[in-house]
């Protein structure tokens, strides 16, 4: 099987978390390098997909400046990343253009690879293959390529399972992974899936932007 093309893939930025370690609110809207972190995430994912949506709960108007569809979770109350994946799948099913997959990225991970989706698509071998990113020996289940055909199965899982853990559902299906190299900058190695969960993480992100000139 040939993997999906860019035109077959909807991008979905997952911004539905509670941001407890940042003190609440939308950490994606915190400034990084003088602009909201979400601006960087959108700028990296949008060129890789046919269309882009933002998964977030609550008042959608807070993201109005981005001009993107804002889709809320369709099941549960803050049921985790899988609820956002499902919301992306359901949106894809309602689009006029045929979409076979949804590519997801976290809104607090501003340096993820610019060839993320292309490399995901290269390892798809069956229509139901799920693809996840890895780096430095770690798996990143929020960064994935998800077959829209699994939407009903995922919805049933979220409604009936006693866990919302991503990998618990993923391991019920065919899984492929793509490993991305750490980036060497001077004497330090940088994980492209670095995510900003705390105020200290934001300081670290500013360091990499300023001193190491991460693109």
JSON list of C-alpha atoms in Angstrom, two decimals:
[
{"chain": "A", "resi": 1, "resn": "UNK", "atom": "CA", "xyz": [0.00, 0.00, 0.00]},
{"chain": "A", "resi": 2, "resn": "UNK", "atom": "CA", "xyz": [1.18, 3.53, -0.79]},
{"chain": "A", "resi": 3, "resn": "UNK", "atom": "CA", "xyz": [0.82, 5.89, 2.13]},
{"chain": "A", "resi": 4, "resn": "UNK", "atom": "CA", "xyz": [-1.53, 8.87, 2.12]},
{"chain": "A", "resi": 5, "resn": "UNK", "atom": "CA", "xyz": [-0.54, 12.05, 0.32]},
{"chain": "A", "resi": 6, "resn": "UNK", "atom": "CA", "xyz": [-0.66, 15.53, 1.78]},
{"chain": "A", "resi": 7, "resn": "UNK", "atom": "CA", "xyz": [-4.09, 16.04, 0.18]},
{"chain": "A", "resi": 8, "resn": "UNK", "atom": "CA", "xyz": [-5.44, 13.04, 2.12]},
{"chain": "A", "resi": 9, "resn": "UNK", "atom": "CA", "xyz": [-4.43, 14.38, 5.51]},
{"chain": "A", "resi": 10, "resn": "UNK", "atom": "CA", "xyz": [-6.15, 16.83, 7.87]},
{"chain": "A", "resi": 11, "resn": "UNK", "atom": "CA", "xyz": [-3.93, 18.47, 10.46]},
{"chain": "A", "resi": 12, "resn": "UNK", "atom": "CA", "xyz": [-5.27, 18.86, 14.00]},
{"chain": "A", "resi": 13, "resn": "UNK", "atom": "CA", "xyz": [-3.51, 20.87, 16.70]},
{"chain": "A", "resi": 14, "resn": "UNK", "atom": "CA", "xyz": [-4.46, 19.49, 20.11]},
{"chain": "A", "resi": 15, "resn": "UNK", "atom": "CA", "xyz": [-5.01, 22.31, 22.60]},
{"chain": "A", "resi": 16, "resn": "UNK", "atom": "CA", "xyz": [-7.68, 20.80, 24.81]},
{"chain": "A", "resi": 17, "resn": "UNK", "atom": "CA", "xyz": [-5.58, 20.19, 27.95]},
{"chain": "A", "resi": 18, "resn": "UNK", "atom": "CA", "xyz": [-6.07, 21.84, 31.32]},
{"chain": "A", "resi": 19, "resn": "UNK", "atom": "CA", "xyz": [-2.50, 23.25, 31.62]},
{"chain": "A", "resi": 20, "resn": "UNK", "atom": "CA", "xyz": [-2.38, 22.64, 35.37]},
{"chain": "A", "resi": 21, "resn": "UNK", "atom": "CA", "xyz": [1.42, 22.87, 35.55]},
{"chain": "A", "resi": 22, "resn": "UNK", "atom": "CA", "xyz": [1.26, 26.31, 33.91]},
{"chain": "A", "resi": 23, "resn": "UNK", "atom": "CA", "xyz": [-1.34, 27.46, 36.42]},
{"chain": "A", "resi": 24, "resn": "UNK", "atom": "CA", "xyz": [-4.30, 26.91, 34.12]},
{"chain": "A", "resi": 25, "resn": "UNK", "atom": "CA", "xyz": [-5.42, 28.81, 31.05]},
{"chain": "A", "resi": 26, "resn": "UNK", "atom": "CA", "xyz": [-4.21, 28.32, 27.49]},
{"chain": "A", "resi": 27, "resn": "UNK", "atom": "CA", "xyz": [-0.48, 27.68, 27.55]},
{"chain": "A", "resi": 28, "resn": "UNK", "atom": "CA", "xyz": [-0.52, 27.61, 23.75]},
{"chain": "A", "resi": 29, "resn": "UNK", "atom": "CA", "xyz": [-1.17, 31.36, 23.85]},
{"chain": "A", "resi": 30, "resn": "UNK", "atom": "CA", "xyz": [1.88, 32.09, 26.01]},
{"chain": "A", "resi": 31, "resn": "UNK", "atom": "CA", "xyz": [4.50, 34.14, 24.21]},
{"chain": "A", "resi": 32, "resn": "UNK", "atom": "CA", "xyz": [7.60, 32.41, 22.86]},
{"chain": "A", "resi": 33, "resn": "UNK", "atom": "CA", "xyz": [10.04, 34.49, 20.90]},
{"chain": "A", "resi": 34, "resn": "UNK", "atom": "CA", "xyz": [7.59, 37.37, 20.96]},
{"chain": "A", "resi": 35, "resn": "UNK", "atom": "CA", "xyz": [4.64, 35.43, 19.52]},
{"chain": "A", "resi": 36, "resn": "UNK", "atom": "CA", "xyz": [2.16, 32.93, 20.95]},
{"chain": "A", "resi": 37, "resn": "UNK", "atom": "CA", "xyz": [3.54, 29.40, 21.05]},
{"chain": "A", "resi": 38, "resn": "UNK", "atom": "CA", "xyz": [0.48, 28.32, 19.05]},
{"chain": "A", "resi": 39, "resn": "UNK", "atom": "CA", "xyz": [1.60, 30.55, 16.17]},
{"chain": "A", "resi": 40, "resn": "UNK", "atom": "CA", "xyz": [4.79, 28.51, 15.86]},
{"chain": "A", "resi": 41, "resn": "UNK", "atom": "CA", "xyz": [2.93, 25.21, 16.03]},
{"chain": "A", "resi": 42, "resn": "UNK", "atom": "CA", "xyz": [0.47, 26.24, 13.32]},
{"chain": "A", "resi": 43, "resn": "UNK", "atom": "CA", "xyz": [3.29, 27.53, 11.15]},
{"chain": "A", "resi": 44, "resn": "UNK", "atom": "CA", "xyz": [5.04, 24.17, 11.31]},
{"chain": "A", "resi": 45, "resn": "UNK", "atom": "CA", "xyz": [2.05, 21.89, 10.76]},
{"chain": "A", "resi": 46, "resn": "UNK", "atom": "CA", "xyz": [-0.01, 23.83, 8.22]},
{"chain": "A", "resi": 47, "resn": "UNK", "atom": "CA", "xyz": [2.38, 23.38, 5.26]},
{"chain": "A", "resi": 48, "resn": "UNK", "atom": "CA", "xyz": [2.45, 19.62, 5.86]},
{"chain": "A", "resi": 49, "resn": "UNK", "atom": "CA", "xyz": [-1.31, 18.96, 5.53]},
{"chain": "A", "resi": 50, "resn": "UNK", "atom": "CA", "xyz": [-4.24, 19.76, 3.24]},
{"chain": "A", "resi": 51, "resn": "UNK", "atom": "CA", "xyz": [-6.20, 21.70, 5.89]},
{"chain": "A", "resi": 52, "resn": "UNK", "atom": "CA", "xyz": [-5.84, 22.52, 9.56]},
{"chain": "A", "resi": 53, "resn": "UNK", "atom": "CA", "xyz": [-8.16, 22.62, 12.56]},
{"chain": "A", "resi": 54, "resn": "UNK", "atom": "CA", "xyz": [-7.66, 23.44, 16.21]},
{"chain": "A", "resi": 55, "resn": "UNK", "atom": "CA", "xyz": [-9.05, 21.12, 18.87]},
{"chain": "A", "resi": 56, "resn": "UNK", "atom": "CA", "xyz": [-9.95, 23.09, 21.99]},
{"chain": "A", "resi": 57, "resn": "UNK", "atom": "CA", "xyz": [-12.79, 23.19, 24.49]},
{"chain": "A", "resi": 58, "resn": "UNK", "atom": "CA", "xyz": [-14.53, 26.25, 25.87]},
{"chain": "A", "resi": 59, "resn": "UNK", "atom": "CA", "xyz": [-14.96, 29.61, 24.16]},
{"chain": "A", "resi": 60, "resn": "UNK", "atom": "CA", "xyz": [-13.65, 29.30, 20.60]},
{"chain": "A", "resi": 61, "resn": "UNK", "atom": "CA", "xyz": [-13.45, 33.09, 20.21]},
{"chain": "A", "resi": 62, "resn": "UNK", "atom": "CA", "xyz": [-10.13, 33.17, 22.06]},
{"chain": "A", "resi": 63, "resn": "UNK", "atom": "CA", "xyz": [-8.56, 31.65, 18.94]},
{"chain": "A", "resi": 64, "resn": "UNK", "atom": "CA", "xyz": [-10.43, 33.83, 16.44]},
{"chain": "A", "resi": 65, "resn": "UNK", "atom": "CA", "xyz": [-7.27, 35.59, 15.26]},
{"chain": "A", "resi": 66, "resn": "UNK", "atom": "CA", "xyz": [-6.04, 32.37, 13.65]},
{"chain": "A", "resi": 67, "resn": "UNK", "atom": "CA", "xyz": [-9.01, 32.00, 11.31]},
{"chain": "A", "resi": 68, "resn": "UNK", "atom": "CA", "xyz": [-9.10, 28.23, 11.77]},
{"chain": "A", "resi": 69, "resn": "UNK", "atom": "CA", "xyz": [-12.03, 25.96, 12.56]},
{"chain": "A", "resi": 70, "resn": "UNK", "atom": "CA", "xyz": [-12.06, 25.29, 16.31]},
{"chain": "A", "resi": 71, "resn": "UNK", "atom": "CA", "xyz": [-13.53, 21.90, 17.16]},
{"chain": "A", "resi": 72, "resn": "UNK", "atom": "CA", "xyz": [-14.41, 20.77, 20.67]},
{"chain": "A", "resi": 73, "resn": "UNK", "atom": "CA", "xyz": [-14.19, 17.24, 22.04]},
{"chain": "A", "resi": 74, "resn": "UNK", "atom": "CA", "xyz": [-17.23, 15.21, 21.06]},
{"chain": "A", "resi": 75, "resn": "UNK", "atom": "CA", "xyz": [-17.10, 12.84, 24.04]},
{"chain": "A", "resi": 76, "resn": "UNK", "atom": "CA", "xyz": [-16.37, 13.13, 27.76]},
{"chain": "A", "resi": 77, "resn": "UNK", "atom": "CA", "xyz": [-15.10, 15.98, 29.88]},
{"chain": "A", "resi": 78, "resn": "UNK", "atom": "CA", "xyz": [-11.40, 16.49, 29.14]},
{"chain": "A", "resi": 79, "resn": "UNK", "atom": "CA", "xyz": [-11.02, 12.86, 28.09]},
{"chain": "A", "resi": 80, "resn": "UNK", "atom": "CA", "xyz": [-7.42, 13.45, 27.05]},
{"chain": "A", "resi": 81, "resn": "UNK", "atom": "CA", "xyz": [-5.68, 13.54, 23.67]},
{"chain": "A", "resi": 82, "resn": "UNK", "atom": "CA", "xyz": [-7.72, 10.70, 22.20]},
{"chain": "A", "resi": 83, "resn": "UNK", "atom": "CA", "xyz": [-10.85, 12.83, 22.47]},
{"chain": "A", "resi": 84, "resn": "UNK", "atom": "CA", "xyz": [-9.10, 15.43, 20.35]},
{"chain": "A", "resi": 85, "resn": "UNK", "atom": "CA", "xyz": [-8.06, 12.76, 17.85]},
{"chain": "A", "resi": 86, "resn": "UNK", "atom": "CA", "xyz": [-11.68, 11.66, 17.60]},
{"chain": "A", "resi": 87, "resn": "UNK", "atom": "CA", "xyz": [-12.87, 15.25, 17.13]},
{"chain": "A", "resi": 88, "resn": "UNK", "atom": "CA", "xyz": [-10.40, 15.59, 14.26]},
{"chain": "A", "resi": 89, "resn": "UNK", "atom": "CA", "xyz": [-11.63, 12.34, 12.70]},
{"chain": "A", "resi": 90, "resn": "UNK", "atom": "CA", "xyz": [-15.28, 13.42, 12.89]},
{"chain": "A", "resi": 91, "resn": "UNK", "atom": "CA", "xyz": [-14.44, 16.78, 11.35]},
{"chain": "A", "resi": 92, "resn": "UNK", "atom": "CA", "xyz": [-12.56, 15.01, 8.55]},
{"chain": "A", "resi": 93, "resn": "UNK", "atom": "CA", "xyz": [-15.59, 12.82, 7.84]},
{"chain": "A", "resi": 94, "resn": "UNK", "atom": "CA", "xyz": [-17.75, 15.93, 7.43]},
{"chain": "A", "resi": 95, "resn": "UNK", "atom": "CA", "xyz": [-15.42, 17.68, 4.98]},
{"chain": "A", "resi": 96, "resn": "UNK", "atom": "CA", "xyz": [-16.28, 17.99, 1.31]},
{"chain": "A", "resi": 97, "resn": "UNK", "atom": "CA", "xyz": [-12.87, 16.68, 0.24]},
{"chain": "A", "resi": 98, "resn": "UNK", "atom": "CA", "xyz": [-12.06, 13.03, 1.01]},
{"chain": "A", "resi": 99, "resn": "UNK", "atom": "CA", "xyz": [-9.71, 12.78, 3.98]},
{"chain": "A", "resi": 100, "resn": "UNK", "atom": "CA", "xyz": [-8.27, 9.41, 5.00]},
{"chain": "A", "resi": 101, "resn": "UNK", "atom": "CA", "xyz": [-6.04, 10.44, 7.91]},
{"chain": "A", "resi": 102, "resn": "UNK", "atom": "CA", "xyz": [-5.63, 13.00, 10.66]},
{"chain": "A", "resi": 103, "resn": "UNK", "atom": "CA", "xyz": [-2.17, 14.18, 11.70]},
{"chain": "A", "resi": 104, "resn": "UNK", "atom": "CA", "xyz": [-2.01, 15.53, 15.24]},
{"chain": "A", "resi": 105, "resn": "UNK", "atom": "CA", "xyz": [0.46, 17.82, 16.98]},
{"chain": "A", "resi": 106, "resn": "UNK", "atom": "CA", "xyz": [0.53, 19.21, 20.50]},
{"chain": "A", "resi": 107, "resn": "UNK", "atom": "CA", "xyz": [0.05, 22.94, 20.95]},
{"chain": "A", "resi": 108, "resn": "UNK", "atom": "CA", "xyz": [2.88, 23.11, 23.52]},
{"chain": "A", "resi": 109, "resn": "UNK", "atom": "CA", "xyz": [5.59, 21.51, 21.33]},
{"chain": "A", "resi": 110, "resn": "UNK", "atom": "CA", "xyz": [6.94, 24.37, 19.20]},
{"chain": "A", "resi": 111, "resn": "UNK", "atom": "CA", "xyz": [9.93, 22.71, 17.51]},
{"chain": "A", "resi": 112, "resn": "UNK", "atom": "CA", "xyz": [8.58, 19.46, 16.05]},
{"chain": "A", "resi": 113, "resn": "UNK", "atom": "CA", "xyz": [10.02, 18.34, 12.68]},
{"chain": "A", "resi": 114, "resn": "UNK", "atom": "CA", "xyz": [8.99, 20.03, 9.45]},
{"chain": "A", "resi": 115, "resn": "UNK", "atom": "CA", "xyz": [8.92, 16.64, 7.71]},
{"chain": "A", "resi": 116, "resn": "UNK", "atom": "CA", "xyz": [6.81, 14.99, 10.41]},
{"chain": "A", "resi": 117, "resn": "UNK", "atom": "CA", "xyz": [3.75, 14.14, 8.31]},
{"chain": "A", "resi": 118, "resn": "UNK", "atom": "CA", "xyz": [5.74, 13.13, 5.23]},
{"chain": "A", "resi": 119, "resn": "UNK", "atom": "CA", "xyz": [7.73, 10.62, 7.24]},
{"chain": "A", "resi": 120, "resn": "UNK", "atom": "CA", "xyz": [4.61, 9.32, 8.93]},
{"chain": "A", "resi": 121, "resn": "UNK", "atom": "CA", "xyz": [2.97, 8.68, 5.57]},
{"chain": "A", "resi": 122, "resn": "UNK", "atom": "CA", "xyz": [6.01, 6.75, 4.30]},
{"chain": "A", "resi": 123, "resn": "UNK", "atom": "CA", "xyz": [5.52, 3.94, 6.85]},
{"chain": "A", "resi": 124, "resn": "UNK", "atom": "CA", "xyz": [1.78, 3.40, 6.37]},
{"chain": "A", "resi": 125, "resn": "UNK", "atom": "CA", "xyz": [1.34, -0.15, 5.07]},
{"chain": "A", "resi": 126, "resn": "UNK", "atom": "CA", "xyz": [-2.37, -0.79, 5.64]},
{"chain": "A", "resi": 127, "resn": "UNK", "atom": "CA", "xyz": [-5.49, 1.41, 5.74]},
{"chain": "A", "resi": 128, "resn": "UNK", "atom": "CA", "xyz": [-5.71, 0.95, 9.54]},
{"chain": "A", "resi": 129, "resn": "UNK", "atom": "CA", "xyz": [-2.07, 1.63, 10.41]},
{"chain": "A", "resi": 130, "resn": "UNK", "atom": "CA", "xyz": [-1.55, 4.16, 13.21]},
{"chain": "A", "resi": 131, "resn": "UNK", "atom": "CA", "xyz": [1.81, 5.97, 13.20]},
{"chain": "A", "resi": 132, "resn": "UNK", "atom": "CA", "xyz": [3.45, 7.58, 16.23]},
{"chain": "A", "resi": 133, "resn": "UNK", "atom": "CA", "xyz": [6.65, 9.58, 16.64]},
{"chain": "A", "resi": 134, "resn": "UNK", "atom": "CA", "xyz": [9.62, 8.57, 18.79]},
{"chain": "A", "resi": 135, "resn": "UNK", "atom": "CA", "xyz": [12.88, 10.30, 19.68]},
{"chain": "A", "resi": 136, "resn": "UNK", "atom": "CA", "xyz": [15.66, 9.71, 22.17]},
{"chain": "A", "resi": 137, "resn": "UNK", "atom": "CA", "xyz": [14.09, 6.43, 23.27]},
{"chain": "A", "resi": 138, "resn": "UNK", "atom": "CA", "xyz": [10.76, 8.09, 24.08]},
{"chain": "A", "resi": 139, "resn": "UNK", "atom": "CA", "xyz": [7.40, 7.69, 22.38]},
{"chain": "A", "resi": 140, "resn": "UNK", "atom": "CA", "xyz": [5.28, 10.77, 21.67]},
{"chain": "A", "resi": 141, "resn": "UNK", "atom": "CA", "xyz": [1.67, 9.58, 21.44]},
{"chain": "A", "resi": 142, "resn": "UNK", "atom": "CA", "xyz": [0.24, 13.05, 20.82]},
{"chain": "A", "resi": 143, "resn": "UNK", "atom": "CA", "xyz": [2.17, 13.21, 17.54]},
{"chain": "A", "resi": 144, "resn": "UNK", "atom": "CA", "xyz": [0.48, 10.69, 15.32]},
{"chain": "A", "resi": 145, "resn": "UNK", "atom": "CA", "xyz": [-1.13, 9.85, 12.01]},
{"chain": "A", "resi": 146, "resn": "UNK", "atom": "CA", "xyz": [-4.59, 8.40, 12.58]},
{"chain": "A", "resi": 147, "resn": "UNK", "atom": "CA", "xyz": [-6.81, 6.58, 10.05]},
{"chain": "A", "resi": 148, "resn": "UNK", "atom": "CA", "xyz": [-10.24, 8.19, 9.94]},
{"chain": "A", "resi": 149, "resn": "UNK", "atom": "CA", "xyz": [-11.66, 4.69, 9.37]},
{"chain": "A", "resi": 150, "resn": "UNK", "atom": "CA", "xyz": [-11.01, 3.96, 13.07]},
{"chain": "A", "resi": 151, "resn": "UNK", "atom": "CA", "xyz": [-13.33, 6.74, 14.30]},
{"chain": "A", "resi": 152, "resn": "UNK", "atom": "CA", "xyz": [-16.20, 4.50, 15.37]},
{"chain": "A", "resi": 153, "resn": "UNK", "atom": "CA", "xyz": [-13.85, 2.12, 17.18]},
{"chain": "A", "resi": 154, "resn": "UNK", "atom": "CA", "xyz": [-12.22, 5.02, 19.01]},
{"chain": "A", "resi": 155, "resn": "UNK", "atom": "CA", "xyz": [-15.55, 6.54, 20.02]},
{"chain": "A", "resi": 156, "resn": "UNK", "atom": "CA", "xyz": [-16.71, 3.23, 21.44]},
{"chain": "A", "resi": 157, "resn": "UNK", "atom": "CA", "xyz": [-13.44, 2.89, 23.34]},
{"chain": "A", "resi": 158, "resn": "UNK", "atom": "CA", "xyz": [-13.72, 6.36, 24.87]},
{"chain": "A", "resi": 159, "resn": "UNK", "atom": "CA", "xyz": [-17.30, 5.74, 25.95]},
{"chain": "A", "resi": 160, "resn": "UNK", "atom": "CA", "xyz": [-16.75, 2.26, 27.40]},
{"chain": "A", "resi": 161, "resn": "UNK", "atom": "CA", "xyz": [-13.11, 2.05, 28.56]},
{"chain": "A", "resi": 162, "resn": "UNK", "atom": "CA", "xyz": [-11.95, 2.82, 32.08]},
{"chain": "A", "resi": 163, "resn": "UNK", "atom": "CA", "xyz": [-8.78, 4.50, 30.77]},
{"chain": "A", "resi": 164, "resn": "UNK", "atom": "CA", "xyz": [-8.15, 7.37, 28.37]},
{"chain": "A", "resi": 165, "resn": "UNK", "atom": "CA", "xyz": [-4.48, 6.46, 27.91]},
{"chain": "A", "resi": 166, "resn": "UNK", "atom": "CA", "xyz": [-3.49, 6.83, 24.27]},
{"chain": "A", "resi": 167, "resn": "UNK", "atom": "CA", "xyz": [-1.34, 3.72, 24.06]},
{"chain": "A", "resi": 168, "resn": "UNK", "atom": "CA", "xyz": [-4.00, 1.52, 25.65]},
{"chain": "A", "resi": 169, "resn": "UNK", "atom": "CA", "xyz": [-6.19, 2.08, 22.60]},
{"chain": "A", "resi": 170, "resn": "UNK", "atom": "CA", "xyz": [-3.36, 2.27, 20.06]},
{"chain": "A", "resi": 171, "resn": "UNK", "atom": "CA", "xyz": [-2.04, -1.17, 20.97]},
{"chain": "A", "resi": 172, "resn": "UNK", "atom": "CA", "xyz": [-5.36, -2.70, 19.89]},
{"chain": "A", "resi": 173, "resn": "UNK", "atom": "CA", "xyz": [-4.45, -1.77, 16.30]},
{"chain": "A", "resi": 174, "resn": "UNK", "atom": "CA", "xyz": [-1.59, -1.99, 13.83]},
{"chain": "A", "resi": 175, "resn": "UNK", "atom": "CA", "xyz": [1.13, 0.43, 14.95]},
{"chain": "A", "resi": 176, "resn": "UNK", "atom": "CA", "xyz": [4.17, 1.85, 13.17]},
{"chain": "A", "resi": 177, "resn": "UNK", "atom": "CA", "xyz": [6.66, 4.32, 14.62]},
{"chain": "A", "resi": 178, "resn": "UNK", "atom": "CA", "xyz": [9.02, 6.85, 13.10]},
{"chain": "A", "resi": 179, "resn": "UNK", "atom": "CA", "xyz": [12.15, 7.76, 15.03]},
{"chain": "A", "resi": 180, "resn": "UNK", "atom": "CA", "xyz": [13.42, 11.33, 14.79]},
{"chain": "A", "resi": 181, "resn": "UNK", "atom": "CA", "xyz": [17.00, 12.20, 15.66]},
{"chain": "A", "resi": 182, "resn": "UNK", "atom": "CA", "xyz": [17.90, 14.49, 18.52]},
{"chain": "A", "resi": 183, "resn": "UNK", "atom": "CA", "xyz": [19.33, 17.75, 17.24]},
{"chain": "A", "resi": 184, "resn": "UNK", "atom": "CA", "xyz": [22.86, 18.63, 18.30]},
{"chain": "A", "resi": 185, "resn": "UNK", "atom": "CA", "xyz": [23.46, 22.28, 19.17]},
{"chain": "A", "resi": 186, "resn": "UNK", "atom": "CA", "xyz": [26.90, 23.02, 20.53]},
{"chain": "A", "resi": 187, "resn": "UNK", "atom": "CA", "xyz": [27.43, 20.89, 23.61]},
{"chain": "A", "resi": 188, "resn": "UNK", "atom": "CA", "xyz": [23.76, 20.13, 24.04]},
{"chain": "A", "resi": 189, "resn": "UNK", "atom": "CA", "xyz": [21.32, 17.74, 22.41]},
{"chain": "A", "resi": 190, "resn": "UNK", "atom": "CA", "xyz": [17.85, 19.01, 21.73]},
{"chain": "A", "resi": 191, "resn": "UNK", "atom": "CA", "xyz": [14.73, 16.85, 21.41]},
{"chain": "A", "resi": 192, "resn": "UNK", "atom": "CA", "xyz": [12.54, 18.17, 18.57]},
{"chain": "A", "resi": 193, "resn": "UNK", "atom": "CA", "xyz": [9.51, 17.06, 20.61]},
{"chain": "A", "resi": 194, "resn": "UNK", "atom": "CA", "xyz": [10.45, 19.22, 23.60]},
{"chain": "A", "resi": 195, "resn": "UNK", "atom": "CA", "xyz": [7.20, 20.38, 25.16]},
{"chain": "A", "resi": 196, "resn": "UNK", "atom": "CA", "xyz": [6.64, 23.35, 27.43]},
{"chain": "A", "resi": 197, "resn": "UNK", "atom": "CA", "xyz": [4.67, 22.13, 30.44]},
{"chain": "A", "resi": 198, "resn": "UNK", "atom": "CA", "xyz": [6.01, 24.47, 33.12]},
{"chain": "A", "resi": 199, "resn": "UNK", "atom": "CA", "xyz": [7.31, 28.05, 33.43]},
{"chain": "A", "resi": 200, "resn": "UNK", "atom": "CA", "xyz": [10.85, 26.63, 33.56]},
{"chain": "A", "resi": 201, "resn": "UNK", "atom": "CA", "xyz": [10.20, 24.84, 30.26]},
{"chain": "A", "resi": 202, "resn": "UNK", "atom": "CA", "xyz": [9.26, 28.17, 28.70]},
{"chain": "A", "resi": 203, "resn": "UNK", "atom": "CA", "xyz": [12.58, 29.61, 29.85]},
{"chain": "A", "resi": 204, "resn": "UNK", "atom": "CA", "xyz": [14.34, 26.63, 28.26]},
{"chain": "A", "resi": 205, "resn": "UNK", "atom": "CA", "xyz": [12.42, 27.13, 25.02]},
{"chain": "A", "resi": 206, "resn": "UNK", "atom": "CA", "xyz": [13.40, 30.79, 24.92]},
{"chain": "A", "resi": 207, "resn": "UNK", "atom": "CA", "xyz": [17.03, 29.73, 25.39]},
{"chain": "A", "resi": 208, "resn": "UNK", "atom": "CA", "xyz": [16.92, 27.43, 22.39]},
{"chain": "A", "resi": 209, "resn": "UNK", "atom": "CA", "xyz": [15.27, 30.09, 20.28]},
{"chain": "A", "resi": 210, "resn": "UNK", "atom": "CA", "xyz": [17.74, 32.79, 21.28]},
{"chain": "A", "resi": 211, "resn": "UNK", "atom": "CA", "xyz": [21.04, 30.98, 21.74]},
{"chain": "A", "resi": 212, "resn": "UNK", "atom": "CA", "xyz": [20.74, 27.93, 19.54]},
{"chain": "A", "resi": 213, "resn": "UNK", "atom": "CA", "xyz": [18.61, 29.48, 16.79]},
{"chain": "A", "resi": 214, "resn": "UNK", "atom": "CA", "xyz": [16.19, 26.59, 16.49]},
{"chain": "A", "resi": 215, "resn": "UNK", "atom": "CA", "xyz": [14.13, 27.08, 13.33]}
]
